[in-house]
Amino acid sequence: MSAVFRHFSSCCIRSWLRDVPFGTIWGLVWPQMMMLLCSIIVNLTDIWAAGRISSDVQAAVGLSFQLQVFLMVFGWALGAGGMAAVSQSMGAGHFRRAQNYVGLVLCSCVAVAVVLALMTGLFRHGVLTILQTPPSLLAPTDFMVKVMLAGLPFFYVMQVGGTLFRAARQVIAPLIVAVAACLLNVFGDLCFGLGWLGFPSFGMAGIAWATFSANALAAVLTLFFLRRGGLVMRHALPPLRWLKIGAPYLFRVALPACGNSLLWQTGYLVMFGITASLPDGVAALAGLTAGNRIESLLYMPANAFMVTASILVGNALGAGDKAGAKRIGIVLFVIAGVAMSSVAACMWPFIPDLAAWFSSEASVRVQIVNYLFFNVLVVPFTVCGIVLHGVMNGAGATMYPLIVNTASIWLVRLPFGWGLSRLVFHDAYGVYMAMFLSMAIQTSALAWVFFCKDWTRFSLSAHLSQSKHKEKA
């Protein structure tokens, strides 16, 4: 009897997996891993080069980068809406609809980036004060922020354009863009930041303008390839008649995603403020920044799986295959979780060596080791949570990450981070421990949503059906 049951179970599993497009998954994952590797190389080189100048410059680079990430919340929100709308339109075979969404997202992201850059530039001193920037970091951070804001529209086009490429399964063009930007950024950091190969050394200014130049090049190439690939029409903005029908879904998905990103990144800035206000604030900020970049190596494949989940789940729902969408989510959840947990286990013995490579100051190395101890340990939760986030984005169900992620950071991470660092450990060790706790709770909640809630009801086809029903009524 048991042999029959095992044979039956084996046949069911093989039949269930037969419909999973493993070849398509790999074809989407590997170029995205290379793109993310380029991004990680850029970030690591920025931090490494800054650390070779001084810990103050390293902390300033980290703060300005964190502010840039915060300002990208609207871009990621538009990207989430574009990912859901474009991938589902492609899955349904409506290429013209996909073109309209690409044009709408691009025009919106440029307008938003320009407004954000101008507003933040006017009030940047107040922003740095709110972040509790130590006095010794005000001058270098202010300079880094000014250059970052000048390049923010380019950064928006590069990031959001890359998302639109991937939603349409065009992954080679954004890979070319990423490689070109990476090479220029690294060249600028090493040659004009540190003065390698006989070039003049401009220090922090060289690092800042290298990033600006790389983002500008990436934006130009992104627009070129979008036009060449047929994703952008001659008149990028869709006609008003279409906007009345198509725009509501984009913003229906984008608004919760914007709220999620905004509250999440605000939480991160508050966490930076908590860290900066500690007695060893400068060393802790430098260690947190470097540790975050090292940790990002682990999440490179996870983010590739996240975007792949968004694409394939969106395609499946666009074609009306709800069971297929859930099956793809489960497979990517398992593959990413097992693979990256194995990589984290291999990285574990080398944490002190990585810390020593990124900083020559003992106090900063201690902070890097403490940060990585908790954040490498929580990798199984973090990676699986990233993939589930991608599933929800592809389905347009951005309301669920908004609720789960916001509760995780504001009800768990920040209160525990403040309490543990101020009242228990009197050190950033408490902040890192709180990050571990919040991520474990967050992923557990998202897994419950995936298996127990009807997240497919947020798809574009369901939205259009509701719209048609209202028109008939």
Short mmCIF file of N, CA and C in Angstrom, two decimals, residues 38-141:
data_model
loop_
_atom_site.label_atom_id
_atom_site.label_comp_id
_atom_site.label_asym_id
_atom_site.label_seq_id
_atom_site.Cartn_x
_atom_site.Cartn_y
_atom_site.Cartn_z
N CYS A 38 26.18 43.77 -11.69
CA CYS A 38 26.74 45.06 -12.09
C CYS A 38 26.38 46.13 -11.07
N SER A 39 25.12 46.14 -10.63
CA SER A 39 24.68 47.11 -9.64
C SER A 39 25.43 46.94 -8.33
N ILE A 40 25.62 45.70 -7.92
CA ILE A 40 26.33 45.42 -6.67
C ILE A 40 27.80 45.83 -6.78
N ILE A 41 28.42 45.56 -7.94
CA ILE A 41 29.81 45.97 -8.14
C ILE A 41 29.94 47.48 -8.01
N VAL A 42 28.99 48.21 -8.59
CA VAL A 42 29.01 49.67 -8.49
C VAL A 42 28.90 50.11 -7.03
N ASN A 43 27.93 49.56 -6.31
CA ASN A 43 27.73 49.96 -4.92
C ASN A 43 28.93 49.59 -4.04
N LEU A 44 29.45 48.38 -4.25
CA LEU A 44 30.60 47.95 -3.46
C LEU A 44 31.83 48.80 -3.77
N THR A 45 32.02 49.13 -5.04
CA THR A 45 33.17 49.94 -5.41
C THR A 45 33.05 51.34 -4.82
N ASP A 46 31.85 51.92 -4.86
CA ASP A 46 31.63 53.23 -4.25
C ASP A 46 32.03 53.22 -2.77
N ILE A 47 31.51 52.21 -2.06
CA ILE A 47 31.78 52.12 -0.62
C ILE A 47 33.25 51.81 -0.35
N TRP A 48 33.82 50.90 -1.13
CA TRP A 48 35.24 50.54 -0.93
C TRP A 48 36.15 51.73 -1.20
N ALA A 49 35.89 52.44 -2.31
CA ALA A 49 36.72 53.60 -2.64
C ALA A 49 36.56 54.69 -1.59
N ALA A 50 35.32 54.91 -1.13
CA ALA A 50 35.09 55.92 -0.10
C ALA A 50 35.80 55.54 1.20
N GLY A 51 35.80 54.25 1.53
CA GLY A 51 36.48 53.80 2.74
C GLY A 51 37.98 53.99 2.67
N ARG A 52 38.54 53.97 1.45
CA ARG A 52 39.97 54.21 1.30
C ARG A 52 40.32 55.68 1.51
N ILE A 53 39.32 56.55 1.43
CA ILE A 53 39.55 57.99 1.67
C ILE A 53 39.43 58.28 3.16
N SER A 54 38.27 57.94 3.76
CA SER A 54 38.07 58.09 5.21
C SER A 54 36.74 57.49 5.59
N SER A 55 36.55 57.21 6.88
CA SER A 55 35.27 56.67 7.35
C SER A 55 34.17 57.72 7.23
N ASP A 56 34.52 59.02 7.35
CA ASP A 56 33.52 60.08 7.17
C ASP A 56 32.96 60.06 5.76
N VAL A 57 33.83 59.94 4.78
CA VAL A 57 33.37 59.89 3.38
C VAL A 57 32.56 58.63 3.14
N GLN A 58 32.97 57.52 3.73
CA GLN A 58 32.23 56.26 3.57
C GLN A 58 30.83 56.38 4.15
N ALA A 59 30.71 57.00 5.32
CA ALA A 59 29.40 57.19 5.93
C ALA A 59 28.56 58.17 5.11
N ALA A 60 29.19 59.22 4.56
CA ALA A 60 28.47 60.20 3.73
C ALA A 60 27.93 59.56 2.47
N VAL A 61 28.72 58.69 1.84
CA VAL A 61 28.25 57.96 0.67
C VAL A 61 27.06 57.09 1.03
N GLY A 62 27.13 56.43 2.19
CA GLY A 62 26.02 55.58 2.63
C GLY A 62 24.75 56.37 2.88
N LEU A 63 24.87 57.54 3.53
CA LEU A 63 23.70 58.36 3.81
C LEU A 63 23.07 58.91 2.54
N SER A 64 23.90 59.39 1.61
CA SER A 64 23.36 59.94 0.36
C SER A 64 22.70 58.83 -0.47
N PHE A 65 23.31 57.64 -0.46
CA PHE A 65 22.71 56.52 -1.18
C PHE A 65 21.37 56.13 -0.56
N GLN A 66 21.30 56.14 0.78
CA GLN A 66 20.04 55.79 1.44
C GLN A 66 18.96 56.82 1.11
N LEU A 67 19.34 58.09 1.02
CA LEU A 67 18.37 59.11 0.64
C LEU A 67 17.92 58.92 -0.80
N GLN A 68 18.85 58.53 -1.68
CA GLN A 68 18.49 58.25 -3.07
C GLN A 68 17.50 57.09 -3.15
N VAL A 69 17.75 56.06 -2.37
CA VAL A 69 16.84 54.92 -2.33
C VAL A 69 15.46 55.36 -1.85
N PHE A 70 15.45 56.24 -0.83
CA PHE A 70 14.17 56.75 -0.33
C PHE A 70 13.43 57.51 -1.43
N LEU A 71 14.14 58.32 -2.19
CA LEU A 71 13.50 59.11 -3.24
C LEU A 71 13.05 58.25 -4.42
N MET A 72 13.54 57.02 -4.48
CA MET A 72 13.13 56.12 -5.57
C MET A 72 11.80 55.44 -5.30
N VAL A 73 11.17 55.72 -4.14
CA VAL A 73 9.95 54.99 -3.80
C VAL A 73 8.86 55.18 -4.85
N PHE A 74 8.75 56.38 -5.40
CA PHE A 74 7.73 56.62 -6.41
C PHE A 74 8.09 55.91 -7.72
N GLY A 75 9.38 55.85 -8.01
CA GLY A 75 9.82 55.12 -9.20
C GLY A 75 9.53 53.64 -9.09
N TRP A 76 9.83 53.06 -7.92
CA TRP A 76 9.55 51.64 -7.74
C TRP A 76 8.05 51.37 -7.74
N ALA A 77 7.27 52.32 -7.25
CA ALA A 77 5.82 52.16 -7.28
C ALA A 77 5.33 52.14 -8.73
N LEU A 78 5.79 53.10 -9.54
CA LEU A 78 5.42 53.10 -10.95
C LEU A 78 5.94 51.85 -11.66
N GLY A 79 7.14 51.40 -11.26
CA GLY A 79 7.68 50.17 -11.83
C GLY A 79 6.84 48.96 -11.48
N ALA A 80 6.33 48.92 -10.24
CA ALA A 80 5.47 47.80 -9.83
C ALA A 80 4.18 47.81 -10.64
N GLY A 81 3.60 49.00 -10.81
CA GLY A 81 2.39 49.09 -11.62
C GLY A 81 2.67 48.72 -13.07
N GLY A 82 3.81 49.21 -13.60
CA GLY A 82 4.17 48.87 -14.97
C GLY A 82 4.45 47.40 -15.15
N MET A 83 5.11 46.78 -14.17
CA MET A 83 5.41 45.35 -14.24
C MET A 83 4.11 44.54 -14.33
N ALA A 84 3.16 44.83 -13.44
CA ALA A 84 1.90 44.10 -13.45
C ALA A 84 1.14 44.33 -14.75
N ALA A 85 1.01 45.60 -15.17
CA ALA A 85 0.21 45.92 -16.35
C ALA A 85 0.85 45.40 -17.64
N VAL A 86 2.17 45.60 -17.80
CA VAL A 86 2.84 45.19 -19.04
C VAL A 86 2.94 43.68 -19.13
N SER A 87 3.34 43.00 -18.04
CA SER A 87 3.48 41.54 -18.10
C SER A 87 2.14 40.86 -18.33
N GLN A 88 1.08 41.35 -17.69
CA GLN A 88 -0.23 40.75 -17.91
C GLN A 88 -0.76 41.06 -19.31
N SER A 89 -0.47 42.26 -19.83
CA SER A 89 -0.87 42.59 -21.20
C SER A 89 -0.16 41.70 -22.21
N MET A 90 1.14 41.45 -21.97
CA MET A 90 1.89 40.56 -22.87
C MET A 90 1.37 39.13 -22.77
N GLY A 91 1.02 38.69 -21.56
CA GLY A 91 0.48 37.35 -21.40
C GLY A 91 -0.86 37.18 -22.10
N ALA A 92 -1.62 38.27 -22.18
CA ALA A 92 -2.92 38.22 -22.85
C ALA A 92 -2.80 38.46 -24.36
N GLY A 93 -1.57 38.78 -24.84
CA GLY A 93 -1.36 39.01 -26.26
C GLY A 93 -1.72 40.40 -26.73
N HIS A 94 -1.84 41.38 -25.82
CA HIS A 94 -2.20 42.76 -26.17
C HIS A 94 -0.94 43.63 -26.15
N PHE A 95 -0.17 43.60 -27.27
CA PHE A 95 1.10 44.33 -27.31
C PHE A 95 0.89 45.84 -27.33
N ARG A 96 -0.14 46.31 -28.02
CA ARG A 96 -0.39 47.75 -28.07
C ARG A 96 -0.72 48.29 -26.68
N ARG A 97 -1.48 47.53 -25.93
CA ARG A 97 -1.78 47.94 -24.56
C ARG A 97 -0.50 48.03 -23.73
N ALA A 98 0.40 47.05 -23.93
CA ALA A 98 1.69 47.08 -23.23
C ALA A 98 2.48 48.33 -23.60
N GLN A 99 2.49 48.70 -24.89
CA GLN A 99 3.18 49.93 -25.33
C GLN A 99 2.61 51.16 -24.64
N ASN A 100 1.30 51.22 -24.53
CA ASN A 100 0.66 52.36 -23.87
C ASN A 100 1.08 52.47 -22.42
N TYR A 101 1.15 51.34 -21.74
CA TYR A 101 1.56 51.36 -20.33
C TYR A 101 3.03 51.76 -20.19
N VAL A 102 3.88 51.30 -21.10
CA VAL A 102 5.30 51.68 -21.06
C VAL A 102 5.43 53.19 -21.21
N GLY A 103 4.74 53.78 -22.17
CA GLY A 103 4.81 55.22 -22.38
C GLY A 103 4.30 56.00 -21.19
N LEU A 104 3.20 55.56 -20.61
CA LEU A 104 2.62 56.24 -19.45
C LEU A 104 3.57 56.19 -18.26
N VAL A 105 4.16 55.03 -18.02
CA VAL A 105 5.07 54.88 -16.87
C VAL A 105 6.32 55.74 -17.05
N LEU A 106 6.89 55.75 -18.25
CA LEU A 106 8.11 56.53 -18.49
C LEU A 106 7.87 58.03 -18.31
N CYS A 107 6.79 58.54 -18.91
CA CYS A 107 6.49 59.97 -18.78
C CYS A 107 6.24 60.34 -17.32
N SER A 108 5.54 59.47 -16.61
CA SER A 108 5.24 59.73 -15.20
C SER A 108 6.51 59.75 -14.36
N CYS A 109 7.42 58.81 -14.63
CA CYS A 109 8.62 58.71 -13.78
C CYS A 109 9.55 59.90 -13.99
N VAL A 110 9.66 60.41 -15.22
CA VAL A 110 10.50 61.58 -15.45
C VAL A 110 9.94 62.79 -14.71
N ALA A 111 8.62 63.00 -14.81
CA ALA A 111 7.99 64.14 -14.14
C ALA A 111 8.18 64.06 -12.63
N VAL A 112 7.97 62.88 -12.07
CA VAL A 112 8.10 62.69 -10.62
C VAL A 112 9.54 62.94 -10.17
N ALA A 113 10.53 62.43 -10.93
CA ALA A 113 11.93 62.58 -10.54
C ALA A 113 12.36 64.04 -10.53
N VAL A 114 11.93 64.81 -11.51
CA VAL A 114 12.30 66.22 -11.57
C VAL A 114 11.71 66.98 -10.38
N VAL A 115 10.45 66.73 -10.07
CA VAL A 115 9.81 67.41 -8.94
C VAL A 115 10.50 67.03 -7.62
N LEU A 116 10.79 65.76 -7.44
CA LEU A 116 11.45 65.31 -6.20
C LEU A 116 12.84 65.92 -6.05
N ALA A 117 13.59 65.98 -7.15
CA ALA A 117 14.94 66.54 -7.08
C ALA A 117 14.90 68.02 -6.69
N LEU A 118 13.97 68.76 -7.27
CA LEU A 118 13.87 70.18 -6.96
C LEU A 118 13.43 70.41 -5.51
N MET A 119 12.42 69.68 -5.06
CA MET A 119 11.91 69.86 -3.70
C MET A 119 12.93 69.45 -2.65
N THR A 120 13.59 68.31 -2.87
CA THR A 120 14.58 67.85 -1.90
C THR A 120 15.79 68.77 -1.87
N GLY A 121 16.17 69.31 -3.04
CA GLY A 121 17.29 70.24 -3.08
C GLY A 121 17.03 71.50 -2.27
N LEU A 122 15.79 71.98 -2.30
CA LEU A 122 15.45 73.18 -1.54
C LEU A 122 15.51 72.95 -0.04
N PHE A 123 15.16 71.74 0.39
CA PHE A 123 15.04 71.45 1.84
C PHE A 123 16.07 70.43 2.31
N ARG A 124 17.19 70.30 1.59
CA ARG A 124 18.13 69.23 1.93
C ARG A 124 18.77 69.42 3.30
N HIS A 125 18.99 70.66 3.73
CA HIS A 125 19.60 70.87 5.04
C HIS A 125 18.67 70.39 6.16
N GLY A 126 17.39 70.64 5.99
CA GLY A 126 16.42 70.13 6.96
C GLY A 126 16.35 68.62 6.95
N VAL A 127 16.48 68.03 5.76
CA VAL A 127 16.46 66.57 5.65
C VAL A 127 17.65 65.97 6.39
N LEU A 128 18.83 66.55 6.21
CA LEU A 128 20.02 66.04 6.89
C LEU A 128 19.91 66.19 8.40
N THR A 129 19.24 67.26 8.84
CA THR A 129 19.03 67.45 10.28
C THR A 129 18.08 66.38 10.83
N ILE A 130 17.01 66.10 10.08
CA ILE A 130 16.05 65.07 10.50
C ILE A 130 16.74 63.71 10.61
N LEU A 131 17.68 63.48 9.70
CA LEU A 131 18.41 62.21 9.72
C LEU A 131 19.44 62.14 10.84
N GLN A 132 19.53 63.21 11.64
CA GLN A 132 20.49 63.29 12.73
C GLN A 132 21.92 63.04 12.24
N THR A 133 22.24 63.67 11.11
CA THR A 133 23.58 63.54 10.53
C THR A 133 24.59 64.17 11.49
N PRO A 134 25.62 63.43 11.90
CA PRO A 134 26.64 64.00 12.79
C PRO A 134 27.29 65.23 12.17
N PRO A 135 27.66 66.23 12.98
CA PRO A 135 28.26 67.47 12.45
C PRO A 135 29.45 67.24 11.52
N SER A 136 30.27 66.24 11.83
CA SER A 136 31.44 65.98 11.00
C SER A 136 31.09 65.48 9.61
N LEU A 137 29.83 65.01 9.44
CA LEU A 137 29.41 64.46 8.15
C LEU A 137 28.57 65.43 7.33
N LEU A 138 28.21 66.59 7.89
CA LEU A 138 27.30 67.50 7.20
C LEU A 138 27.86 67.97 5.86
N ALA A 139 29.09 68.43 5.84
CA ALA A 139 29.67 68.98 4.60
C ALA A 139 29.82 67.92 3.51
N PRO A 140 30.44 66.77 3.79
CA PRO A 140 30.56 65.76 2.72
C PRO A 140 29.22 65.19 2.28
N THR A 141 28.28 65.00 3.23
CA THR A 141 26.98 64.46 2.87
C THR A 141 26.19 65.45 2.02
#
